[in-house]
mmCIF file of C-alpha atoms in Angstrom:
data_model
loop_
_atom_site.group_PDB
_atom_site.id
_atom_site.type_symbol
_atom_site.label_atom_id
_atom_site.label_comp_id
_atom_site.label_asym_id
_atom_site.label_seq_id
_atom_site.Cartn_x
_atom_site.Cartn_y
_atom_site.Cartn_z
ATOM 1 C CA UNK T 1 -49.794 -53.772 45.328
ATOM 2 C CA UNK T 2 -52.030 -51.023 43.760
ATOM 3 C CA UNK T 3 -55.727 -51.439 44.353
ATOM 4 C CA UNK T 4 -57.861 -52.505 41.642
ATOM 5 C CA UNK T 5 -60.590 -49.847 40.829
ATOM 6 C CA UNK T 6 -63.948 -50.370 42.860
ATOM 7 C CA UNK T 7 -67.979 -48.903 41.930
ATOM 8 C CA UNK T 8 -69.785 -46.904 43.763
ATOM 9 C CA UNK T 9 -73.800 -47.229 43.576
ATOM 10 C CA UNK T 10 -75.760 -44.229 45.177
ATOM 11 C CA UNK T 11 -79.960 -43.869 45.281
ATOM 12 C CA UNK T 12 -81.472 -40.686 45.566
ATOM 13 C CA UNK T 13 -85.063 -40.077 46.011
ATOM 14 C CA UNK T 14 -86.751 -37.119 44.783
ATOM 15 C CA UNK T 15 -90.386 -35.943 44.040
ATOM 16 C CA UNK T 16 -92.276 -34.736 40.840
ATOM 17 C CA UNK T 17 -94.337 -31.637 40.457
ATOM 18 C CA UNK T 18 -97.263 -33.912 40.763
ATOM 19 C CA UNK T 19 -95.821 -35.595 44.092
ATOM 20 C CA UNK T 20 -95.058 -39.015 42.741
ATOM 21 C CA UNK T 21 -92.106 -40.103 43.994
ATOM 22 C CA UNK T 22 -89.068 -41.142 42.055
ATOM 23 C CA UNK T 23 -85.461 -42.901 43.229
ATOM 24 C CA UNK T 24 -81.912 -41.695 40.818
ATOM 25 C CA UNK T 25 -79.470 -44.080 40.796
ATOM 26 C CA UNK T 26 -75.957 -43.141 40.158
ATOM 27 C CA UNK T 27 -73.105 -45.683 39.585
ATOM 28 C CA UNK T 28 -69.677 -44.505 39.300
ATOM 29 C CA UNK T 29 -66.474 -46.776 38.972
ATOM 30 C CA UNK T 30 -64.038 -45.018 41.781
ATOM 31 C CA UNK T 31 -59.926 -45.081 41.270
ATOM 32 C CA UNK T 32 -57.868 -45.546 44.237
ATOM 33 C CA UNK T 33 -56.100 -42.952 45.553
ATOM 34 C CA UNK T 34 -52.892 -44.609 45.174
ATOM 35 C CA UNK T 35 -53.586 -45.544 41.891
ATOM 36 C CA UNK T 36 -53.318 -41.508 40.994
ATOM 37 C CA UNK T 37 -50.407 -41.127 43.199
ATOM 38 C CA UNK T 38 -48.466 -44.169 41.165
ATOM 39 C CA UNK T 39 -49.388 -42.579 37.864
ATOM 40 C CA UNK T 40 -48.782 -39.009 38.675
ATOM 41 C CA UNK T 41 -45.514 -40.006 39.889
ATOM 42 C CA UNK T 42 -44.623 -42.146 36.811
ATOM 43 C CA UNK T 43 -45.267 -39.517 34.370
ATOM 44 C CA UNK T 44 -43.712 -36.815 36.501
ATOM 45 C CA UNK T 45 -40.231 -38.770 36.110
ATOM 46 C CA UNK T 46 -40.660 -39.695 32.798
ATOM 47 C CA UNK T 47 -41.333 -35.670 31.954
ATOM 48 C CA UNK T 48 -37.985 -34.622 33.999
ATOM 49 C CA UNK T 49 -35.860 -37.469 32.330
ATOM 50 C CA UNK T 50 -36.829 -35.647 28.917
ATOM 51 C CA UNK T 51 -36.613 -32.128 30.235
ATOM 52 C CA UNK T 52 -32.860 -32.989 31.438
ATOM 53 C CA UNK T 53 -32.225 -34.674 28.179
ATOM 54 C CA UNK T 54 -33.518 -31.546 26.158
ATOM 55 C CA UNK T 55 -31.157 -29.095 29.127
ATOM 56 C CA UNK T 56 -28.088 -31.151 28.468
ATOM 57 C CA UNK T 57 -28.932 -31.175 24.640
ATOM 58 C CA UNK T 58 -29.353 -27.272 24.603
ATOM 59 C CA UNK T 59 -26.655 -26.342 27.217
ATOM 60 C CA UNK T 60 -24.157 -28.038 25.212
ATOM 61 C CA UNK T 61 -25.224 -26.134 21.881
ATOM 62 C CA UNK T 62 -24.946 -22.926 23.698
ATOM 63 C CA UNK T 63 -21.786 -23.767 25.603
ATOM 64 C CA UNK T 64 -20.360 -24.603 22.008
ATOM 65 C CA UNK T 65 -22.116 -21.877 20.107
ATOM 66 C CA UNK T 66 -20.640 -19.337 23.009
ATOM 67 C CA UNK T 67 -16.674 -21.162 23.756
ATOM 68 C CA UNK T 68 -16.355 -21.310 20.109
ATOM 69 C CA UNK T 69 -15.763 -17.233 19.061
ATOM 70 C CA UNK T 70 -13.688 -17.182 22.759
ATOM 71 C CA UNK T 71 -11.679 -20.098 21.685
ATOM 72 C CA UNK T 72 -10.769 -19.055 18.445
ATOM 73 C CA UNK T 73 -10.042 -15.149 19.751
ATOM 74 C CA UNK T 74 -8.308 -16.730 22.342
ATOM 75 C CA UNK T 75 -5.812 -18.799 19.258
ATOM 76 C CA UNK T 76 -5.797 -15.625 17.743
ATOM 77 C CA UNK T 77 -4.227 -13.632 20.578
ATOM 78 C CA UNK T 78 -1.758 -15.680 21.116
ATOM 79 C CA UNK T 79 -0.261 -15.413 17.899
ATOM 80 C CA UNK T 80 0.030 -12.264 18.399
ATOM 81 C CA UNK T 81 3.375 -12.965 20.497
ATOM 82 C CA UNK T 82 4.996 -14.191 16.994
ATOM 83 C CA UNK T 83 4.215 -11.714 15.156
ATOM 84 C CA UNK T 84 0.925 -13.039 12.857
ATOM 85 C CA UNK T 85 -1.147 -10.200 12.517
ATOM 86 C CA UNK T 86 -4.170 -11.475 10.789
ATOM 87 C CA UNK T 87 -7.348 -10.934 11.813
ATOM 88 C CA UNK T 88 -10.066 -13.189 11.949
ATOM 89 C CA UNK T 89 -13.295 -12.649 12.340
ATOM 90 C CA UNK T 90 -15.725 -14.342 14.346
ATOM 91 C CA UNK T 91 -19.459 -15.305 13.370
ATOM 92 C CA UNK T 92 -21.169 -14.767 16.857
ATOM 93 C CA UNK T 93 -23.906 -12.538 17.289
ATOM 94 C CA UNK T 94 -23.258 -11.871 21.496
ATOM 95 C CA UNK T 95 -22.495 -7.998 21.804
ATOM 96 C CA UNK T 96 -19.614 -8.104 24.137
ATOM 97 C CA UNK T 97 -17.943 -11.061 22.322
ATOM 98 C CA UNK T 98 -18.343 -9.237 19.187
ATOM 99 C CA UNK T 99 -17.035 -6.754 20.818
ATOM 100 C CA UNK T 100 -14.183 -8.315 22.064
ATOM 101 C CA UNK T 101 -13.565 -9.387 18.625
ATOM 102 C CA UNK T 102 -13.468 -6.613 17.331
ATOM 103 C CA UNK T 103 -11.105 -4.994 19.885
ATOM 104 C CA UNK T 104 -8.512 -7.689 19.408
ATOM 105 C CA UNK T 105 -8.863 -7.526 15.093
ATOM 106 C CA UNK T 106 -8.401 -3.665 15.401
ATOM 107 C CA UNK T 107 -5.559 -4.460 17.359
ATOM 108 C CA UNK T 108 -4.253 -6.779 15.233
ATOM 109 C CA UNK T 109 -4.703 -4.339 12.439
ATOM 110 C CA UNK T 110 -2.500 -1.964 14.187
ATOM 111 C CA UNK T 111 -0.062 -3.677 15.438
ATOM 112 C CA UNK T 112 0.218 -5.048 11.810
ATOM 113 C CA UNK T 113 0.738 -1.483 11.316
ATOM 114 C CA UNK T 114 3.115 -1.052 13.594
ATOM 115 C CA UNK T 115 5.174 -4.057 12.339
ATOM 116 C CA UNK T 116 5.095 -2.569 8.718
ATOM 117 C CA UNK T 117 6.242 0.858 9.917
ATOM 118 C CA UNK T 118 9.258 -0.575 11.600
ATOM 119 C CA UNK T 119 10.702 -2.252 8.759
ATOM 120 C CA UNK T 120 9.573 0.267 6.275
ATOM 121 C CA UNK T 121 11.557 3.189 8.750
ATOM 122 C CA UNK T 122 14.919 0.635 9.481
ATOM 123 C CA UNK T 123 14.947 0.315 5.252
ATOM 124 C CA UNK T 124 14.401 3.539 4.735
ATOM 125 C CA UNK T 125 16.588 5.340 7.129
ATOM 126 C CA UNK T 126 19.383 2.216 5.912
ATOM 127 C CA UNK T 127 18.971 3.601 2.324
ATOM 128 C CA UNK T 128 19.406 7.210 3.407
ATOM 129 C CA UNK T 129 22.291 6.919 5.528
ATOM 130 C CA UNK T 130 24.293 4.316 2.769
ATOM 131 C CA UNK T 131 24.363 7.202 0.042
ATOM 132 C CA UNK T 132 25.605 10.014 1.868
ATOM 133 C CA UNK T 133 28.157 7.810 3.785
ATOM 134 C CA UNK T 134 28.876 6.030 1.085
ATOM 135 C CA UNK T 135 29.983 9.492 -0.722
ATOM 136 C CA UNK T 136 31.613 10.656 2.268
ATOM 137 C CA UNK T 137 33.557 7.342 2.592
ATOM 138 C CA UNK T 138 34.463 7.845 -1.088
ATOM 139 C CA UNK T 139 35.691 11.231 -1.333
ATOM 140 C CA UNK T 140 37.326 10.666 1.837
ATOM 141 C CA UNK T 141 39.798 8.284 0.574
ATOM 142 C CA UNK T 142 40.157 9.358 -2.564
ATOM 143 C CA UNK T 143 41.657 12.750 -0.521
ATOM 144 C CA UNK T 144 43.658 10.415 1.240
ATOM 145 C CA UNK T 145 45.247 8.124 -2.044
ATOM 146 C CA UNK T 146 45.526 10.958 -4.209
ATOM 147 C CA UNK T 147 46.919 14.759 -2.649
ATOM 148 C CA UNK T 148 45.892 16.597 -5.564
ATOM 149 C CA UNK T 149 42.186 15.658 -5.007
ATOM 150 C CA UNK T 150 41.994 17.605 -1.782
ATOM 151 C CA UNK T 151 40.483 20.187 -2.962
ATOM 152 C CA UNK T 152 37.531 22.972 -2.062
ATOM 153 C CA UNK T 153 35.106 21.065 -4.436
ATOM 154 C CA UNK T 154 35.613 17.617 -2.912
ATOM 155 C CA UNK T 155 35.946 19.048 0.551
ATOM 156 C CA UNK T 156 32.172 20.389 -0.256
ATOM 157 C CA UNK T 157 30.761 17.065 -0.861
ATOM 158 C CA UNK T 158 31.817 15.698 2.118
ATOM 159 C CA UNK T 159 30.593 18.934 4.154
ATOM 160 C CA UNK T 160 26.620 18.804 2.057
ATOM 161 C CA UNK T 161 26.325 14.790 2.732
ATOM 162 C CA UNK T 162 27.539 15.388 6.463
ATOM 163 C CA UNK T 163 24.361 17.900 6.096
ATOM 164 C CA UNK T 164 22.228 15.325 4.501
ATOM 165 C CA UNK T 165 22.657 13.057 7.724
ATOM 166 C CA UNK T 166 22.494 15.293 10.299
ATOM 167 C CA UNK T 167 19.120 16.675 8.274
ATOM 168 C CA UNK T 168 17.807 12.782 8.719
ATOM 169 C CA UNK T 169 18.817 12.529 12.017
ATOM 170 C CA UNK T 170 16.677 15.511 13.088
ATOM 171 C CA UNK T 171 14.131 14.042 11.014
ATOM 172 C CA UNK T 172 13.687 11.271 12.721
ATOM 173 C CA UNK T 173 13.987 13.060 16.388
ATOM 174 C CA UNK T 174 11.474 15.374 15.506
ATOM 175 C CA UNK T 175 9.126 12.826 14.111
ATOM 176 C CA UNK T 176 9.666 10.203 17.369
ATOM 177 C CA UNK T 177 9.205 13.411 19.688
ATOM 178 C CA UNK T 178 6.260 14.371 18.008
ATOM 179 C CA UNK T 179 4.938 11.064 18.468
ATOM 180 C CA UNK T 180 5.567 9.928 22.045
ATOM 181 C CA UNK T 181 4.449 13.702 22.575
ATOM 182 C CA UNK T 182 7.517 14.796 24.078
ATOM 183 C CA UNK T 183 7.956 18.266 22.300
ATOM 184 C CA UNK T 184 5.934 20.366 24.080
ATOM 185 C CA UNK T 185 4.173 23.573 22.397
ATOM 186 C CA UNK T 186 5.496 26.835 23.626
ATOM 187 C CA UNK T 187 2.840 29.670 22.537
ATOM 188 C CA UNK T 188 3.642 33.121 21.619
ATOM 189 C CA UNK T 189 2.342 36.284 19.272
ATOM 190 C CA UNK T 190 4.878 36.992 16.753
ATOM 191 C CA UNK T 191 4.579 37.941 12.896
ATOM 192 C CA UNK T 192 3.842 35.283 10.848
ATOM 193 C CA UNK T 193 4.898 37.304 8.000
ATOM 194 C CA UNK T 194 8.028 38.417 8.921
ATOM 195 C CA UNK T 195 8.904 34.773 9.815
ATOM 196 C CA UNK T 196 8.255 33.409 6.425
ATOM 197 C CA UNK T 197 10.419 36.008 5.064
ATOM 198 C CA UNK T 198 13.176 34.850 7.320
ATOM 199 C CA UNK T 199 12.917 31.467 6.113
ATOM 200 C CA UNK T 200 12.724 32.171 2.566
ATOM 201 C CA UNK T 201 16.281 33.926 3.295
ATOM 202 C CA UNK T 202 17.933 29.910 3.268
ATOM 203 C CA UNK T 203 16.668 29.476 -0.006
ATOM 204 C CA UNK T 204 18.986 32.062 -1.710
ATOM 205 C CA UNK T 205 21.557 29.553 -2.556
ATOM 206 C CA UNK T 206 19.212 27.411 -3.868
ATOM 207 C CA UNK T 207 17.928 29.758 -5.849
ATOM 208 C CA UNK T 208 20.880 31.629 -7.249
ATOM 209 C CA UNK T 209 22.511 27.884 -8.326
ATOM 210 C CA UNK T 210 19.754 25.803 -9.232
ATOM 211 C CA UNK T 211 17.796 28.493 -10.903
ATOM 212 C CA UNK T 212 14.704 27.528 -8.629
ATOM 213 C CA UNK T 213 11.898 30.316 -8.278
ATOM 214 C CA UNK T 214 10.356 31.094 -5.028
ATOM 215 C CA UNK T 215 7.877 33.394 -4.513
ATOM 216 C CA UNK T 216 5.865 35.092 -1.760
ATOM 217 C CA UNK T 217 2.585 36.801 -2.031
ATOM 218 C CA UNK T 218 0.582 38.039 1.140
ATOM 219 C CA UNK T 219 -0.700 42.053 1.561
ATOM 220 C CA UNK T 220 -0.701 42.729 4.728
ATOM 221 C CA UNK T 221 1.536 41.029 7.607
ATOM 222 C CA UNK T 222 -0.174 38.762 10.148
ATOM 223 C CA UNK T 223 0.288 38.183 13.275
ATOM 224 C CA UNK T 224 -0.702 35.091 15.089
ATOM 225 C CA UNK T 225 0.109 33.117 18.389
ATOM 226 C CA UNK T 226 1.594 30.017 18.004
ATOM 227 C CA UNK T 227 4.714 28.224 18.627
ATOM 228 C CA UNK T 228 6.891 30.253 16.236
ATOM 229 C CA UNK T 229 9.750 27.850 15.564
ATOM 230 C CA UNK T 230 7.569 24.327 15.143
ATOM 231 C CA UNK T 231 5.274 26.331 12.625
ATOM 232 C CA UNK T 232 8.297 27.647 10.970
ATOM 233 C CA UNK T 233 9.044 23.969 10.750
ATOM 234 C CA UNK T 234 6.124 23.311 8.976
ATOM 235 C CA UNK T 235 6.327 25.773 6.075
ATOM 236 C CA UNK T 236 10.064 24.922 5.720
ATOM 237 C CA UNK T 237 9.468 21.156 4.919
ATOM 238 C CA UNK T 238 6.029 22.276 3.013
ATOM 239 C CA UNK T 239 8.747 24.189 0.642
ATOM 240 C CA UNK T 240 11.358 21.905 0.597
ATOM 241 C CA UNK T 241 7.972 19.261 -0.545
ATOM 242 C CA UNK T 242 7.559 21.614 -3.194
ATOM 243 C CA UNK T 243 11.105 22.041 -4.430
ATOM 244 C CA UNK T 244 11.751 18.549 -4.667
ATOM 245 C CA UNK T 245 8.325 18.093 -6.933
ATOM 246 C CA UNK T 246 7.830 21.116 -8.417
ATOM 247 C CA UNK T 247 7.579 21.596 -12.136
ATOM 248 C CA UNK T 248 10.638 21.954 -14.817
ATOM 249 C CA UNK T 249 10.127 25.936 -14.390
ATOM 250 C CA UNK T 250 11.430 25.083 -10.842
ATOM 251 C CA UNK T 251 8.635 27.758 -9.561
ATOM 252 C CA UNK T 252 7.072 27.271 -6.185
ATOM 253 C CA UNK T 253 5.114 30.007 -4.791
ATOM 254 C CA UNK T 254 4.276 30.193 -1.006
ATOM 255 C CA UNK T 255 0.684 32.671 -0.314
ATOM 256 C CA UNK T 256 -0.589 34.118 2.711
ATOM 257 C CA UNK T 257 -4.151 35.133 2.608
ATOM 258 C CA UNK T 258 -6.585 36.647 5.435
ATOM 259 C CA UNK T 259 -9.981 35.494 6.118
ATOM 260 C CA UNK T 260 -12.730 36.655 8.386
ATOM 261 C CA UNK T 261 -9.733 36.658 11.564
ATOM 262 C CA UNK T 262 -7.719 33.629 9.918
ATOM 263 C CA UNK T 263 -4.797 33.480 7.679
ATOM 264 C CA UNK T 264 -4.599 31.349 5.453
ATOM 265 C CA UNK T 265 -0.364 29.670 4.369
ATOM 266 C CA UNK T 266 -0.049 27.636 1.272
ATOM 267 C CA UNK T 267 2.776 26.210 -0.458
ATOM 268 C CA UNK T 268 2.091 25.463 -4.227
ATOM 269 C CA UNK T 269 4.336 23.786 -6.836
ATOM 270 C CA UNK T 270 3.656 23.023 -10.238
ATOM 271 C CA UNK T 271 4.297 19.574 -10.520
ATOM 272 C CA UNK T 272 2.630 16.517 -11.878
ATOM 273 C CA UNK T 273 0.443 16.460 -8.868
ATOM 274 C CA UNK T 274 -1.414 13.778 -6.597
ATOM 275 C CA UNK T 275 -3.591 10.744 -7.240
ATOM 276 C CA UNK T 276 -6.528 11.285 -5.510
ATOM 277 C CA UNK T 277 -6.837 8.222 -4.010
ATOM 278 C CA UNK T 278 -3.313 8.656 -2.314
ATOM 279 C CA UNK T 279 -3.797 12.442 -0.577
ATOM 280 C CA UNK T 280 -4.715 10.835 2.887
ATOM 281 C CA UNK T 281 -1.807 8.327 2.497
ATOM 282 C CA UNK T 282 0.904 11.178 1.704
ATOM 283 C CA UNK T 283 1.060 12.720 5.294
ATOM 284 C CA UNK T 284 2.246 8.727 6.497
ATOM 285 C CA UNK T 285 6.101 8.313 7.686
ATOM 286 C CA UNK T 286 8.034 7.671 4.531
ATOM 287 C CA UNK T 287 5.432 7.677 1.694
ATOM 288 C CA UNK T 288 6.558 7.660 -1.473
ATOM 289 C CA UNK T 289 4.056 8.376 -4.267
ATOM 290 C CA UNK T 290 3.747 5.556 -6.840
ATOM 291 C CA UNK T 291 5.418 7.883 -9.284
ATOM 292 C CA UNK T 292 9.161 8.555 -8.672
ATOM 293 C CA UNK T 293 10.639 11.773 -9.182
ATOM 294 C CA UNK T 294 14.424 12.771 -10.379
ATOM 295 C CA UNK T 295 14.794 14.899 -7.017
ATOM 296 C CA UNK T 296 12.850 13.099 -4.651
ATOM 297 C CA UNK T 297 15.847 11.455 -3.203
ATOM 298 C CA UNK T 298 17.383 14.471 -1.529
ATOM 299 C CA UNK T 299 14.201 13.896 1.360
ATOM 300 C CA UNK T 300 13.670 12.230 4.508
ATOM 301 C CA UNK T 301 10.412 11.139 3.750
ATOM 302 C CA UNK T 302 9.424 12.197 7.161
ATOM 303 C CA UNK T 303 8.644 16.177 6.234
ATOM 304 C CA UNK T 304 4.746 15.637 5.659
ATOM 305 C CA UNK T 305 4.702 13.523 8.812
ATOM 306 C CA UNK T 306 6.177 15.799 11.028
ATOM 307 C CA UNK T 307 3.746 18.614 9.352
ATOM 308 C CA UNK T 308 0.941 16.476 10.353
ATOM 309 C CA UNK T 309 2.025 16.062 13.885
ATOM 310 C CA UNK T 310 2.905 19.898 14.976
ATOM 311 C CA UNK T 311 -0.404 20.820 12.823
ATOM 312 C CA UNK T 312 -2.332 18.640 14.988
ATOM 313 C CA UNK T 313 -0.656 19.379 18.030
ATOM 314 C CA UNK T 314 -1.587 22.974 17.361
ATOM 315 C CA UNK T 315 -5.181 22.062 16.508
ATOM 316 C CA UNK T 316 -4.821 23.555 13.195
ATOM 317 C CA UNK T 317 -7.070 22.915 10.493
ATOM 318 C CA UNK T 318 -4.856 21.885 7.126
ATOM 319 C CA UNK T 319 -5.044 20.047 3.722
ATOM 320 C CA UNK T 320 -3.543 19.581 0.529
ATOM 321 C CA UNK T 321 -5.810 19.765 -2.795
ATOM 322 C CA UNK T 322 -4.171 18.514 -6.389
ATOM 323 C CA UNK T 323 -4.773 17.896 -9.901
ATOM 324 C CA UNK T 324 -2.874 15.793 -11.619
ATOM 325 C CA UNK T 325 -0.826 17.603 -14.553
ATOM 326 C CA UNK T 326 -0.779 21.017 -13.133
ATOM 327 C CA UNK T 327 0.350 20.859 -9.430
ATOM 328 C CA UNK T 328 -0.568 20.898 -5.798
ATOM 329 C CA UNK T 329 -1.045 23.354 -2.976
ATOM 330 C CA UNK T 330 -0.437 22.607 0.977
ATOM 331 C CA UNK T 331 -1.908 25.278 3.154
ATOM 332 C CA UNK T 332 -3.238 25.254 6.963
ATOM 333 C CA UNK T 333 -4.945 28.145 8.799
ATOM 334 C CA UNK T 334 -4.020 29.881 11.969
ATOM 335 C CA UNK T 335 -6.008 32.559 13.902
ATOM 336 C CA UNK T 336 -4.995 36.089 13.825
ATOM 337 C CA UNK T 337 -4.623 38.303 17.010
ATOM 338 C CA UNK T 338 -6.839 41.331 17.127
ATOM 339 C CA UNK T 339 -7.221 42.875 13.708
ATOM 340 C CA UNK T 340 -4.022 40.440 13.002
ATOM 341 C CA UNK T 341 -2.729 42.791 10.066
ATOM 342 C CA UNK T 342 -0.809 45.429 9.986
ATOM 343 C CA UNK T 343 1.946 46.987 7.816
ATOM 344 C CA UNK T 344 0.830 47.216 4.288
ATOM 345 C CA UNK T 345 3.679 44.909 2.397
ATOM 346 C CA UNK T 346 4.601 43.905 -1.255
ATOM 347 C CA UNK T 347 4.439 40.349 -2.289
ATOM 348 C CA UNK T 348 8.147 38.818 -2.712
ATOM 349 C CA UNK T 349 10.410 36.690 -5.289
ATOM 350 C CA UNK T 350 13.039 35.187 -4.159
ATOM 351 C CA UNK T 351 15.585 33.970 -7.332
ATOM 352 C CA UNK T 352 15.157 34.998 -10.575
#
């Protein structure tokens, strides 16, 4: 058993200053030793029983307060798989699984993206192809029923729809090389000038029938190195952009301008122009601006796209600005070689 506590009586003697001579008597009550040990160890249990009540406690808060963002990105990744893109967002504080968070809602948000594209391109390249082979299949047996309909006019038809589709189908080449980066950029100097002349030239039917007005200004010719036929491309589906929104007066005017050892292309029509809030949306695969046009339907909807893509393959800095009512301008810059003018020229109309 433990030992009860015992006294302890101790006499000193000591002297006064004066030599008379005094005893001190000190009485202490003295505590076993294994009294101490008993109670030291009693309260040293009774302190790690709480301490592993309040580790299990915490540890369990924290395991919870950590799983729980993991658990629910880990739900949210797998419904990935069938094809439910939203993203949720988690309310932990933890830098890498924020982080991780916000890896997997970004690439939610894209493959969202993705998912919308797809369908958007199968409906729109469905519409496109149904009216020109509907037409085709039309005229085509209406040649066939009736012998006095084969004629030059009908024959036409069939020849500018067969156009239409095999425009769309380069389209959409063009666009998927550009974006798996599969067309490669082949550099050269050439005159930028005399190249924009040269594709003006395809516009003379257009002109002469439709009554459209298309009209080149520049002063001097320019001469640049770049890949000649992927930036004569460009400014032939920045004009075609323009003839399809242009004004009533049918007018679009294409300008080349030189600044300290750039020059400067833009295409300008005088249409009803561009909601602000949708000028970085227009340059997206198959836009269509929320107000419809009579010839807007003779497009791909992949021209600004693929402008975007050989632009930026190039490097090239580019924009559109536009005011609603009175029109708007394309244009991207290129560097000039040398001097990079020469040959004083005229600016040119093209139709009446």
């Amino acid at each position: 058993g433990v030992r009860k506590a015992s006294s302890m009586l101790s006499v000193q003697k000591a002297s006064l200053t004066d030599g008379t001579a005094v005893y001190v008597f000190l009485n202490a009550v003295v505590t076993p030793v294994d009294a101490t040990v008993q109670t030291l160890r009693n309260q040293l249990l009774m302190i790690t029983a709480v301490l592993i009540l309040l580790s299990f406690l915490l540890s369990t808060l924290l395991s919870r307060r950590v799983t729980s963002p993991i658990v629910q990105t880990t739900l949210a990744a797998r419904e990935l798989p069938k094809g439910r893109f939203e993203p949720k967002k988690s309310k932990m504080s933890y830098r890498e699984i924020t982080e991780l968070n916000r890896t997997l809602t970004q690439a939610a948000r894209e493959l969202s993206k993705v998912e919308t594209l797809q369908r958007e391109l199968i409906a729109n390249i469905s519409h496109d192809l149904r009216t020109p082979l509907t037409l085709i299949g039309g005229y085509a047996e209406v040649m066939r029923d009736l012998p006095g309909e084969s004629t030059p006019e009908n024959m036409q038809v069939i020849i500018d729809e067969v156009g239409r589709l095999s425009t769309l189908v380069s389209s959409v080449l063009d666009a998927s090389q550009l974006q798996s980066g599969a067309a490669p950029i082949q550099l050269a100097s050439y005159d930028l000038t005399e190249s924009i002349l040269a594709i003006l030239t395809r516009y003379q039917k257009l002109t002469e029938q439709d009554g459209f007005q298309i009209a080149f200004e520049y002063d001097r010719h320019a001469v640049v190195t770049a890949d000649e036929v992927k930036i004569g491309q460009v400014i032939y589906n920045l004009i075609n952009n323009a003839v399809t929104y242009t004004g009533a007066d049918k007018r679009v005017t294409v300008r080349q301008t030189m600044q300290a050892g750039r020059v400067r292309v833009s295409v300008i029509d005088t249409g009803e122009g561009i909601p602000a809030d949708e000028l970085d949306t227009i340059w997206n695969r198959y836009y269509r601006g929320q107000k419809p046009h009579k010839r807007a339907a003779i497009g791909s909807g992949l021209g600004l796209s693929i402008v975007r893509g050989i632009l930026e393959s190039h490097g090239l800095e580019y924009g559109v600005s536009s005011e609603e009512g009175k029109g708007s301008e394309f244009y991207f810059w290129l560097k000039l070689d040398g001097d990079g003018g020469r040959t004083i020229g005229d600016g040119r109309t093209i139709g009446r």
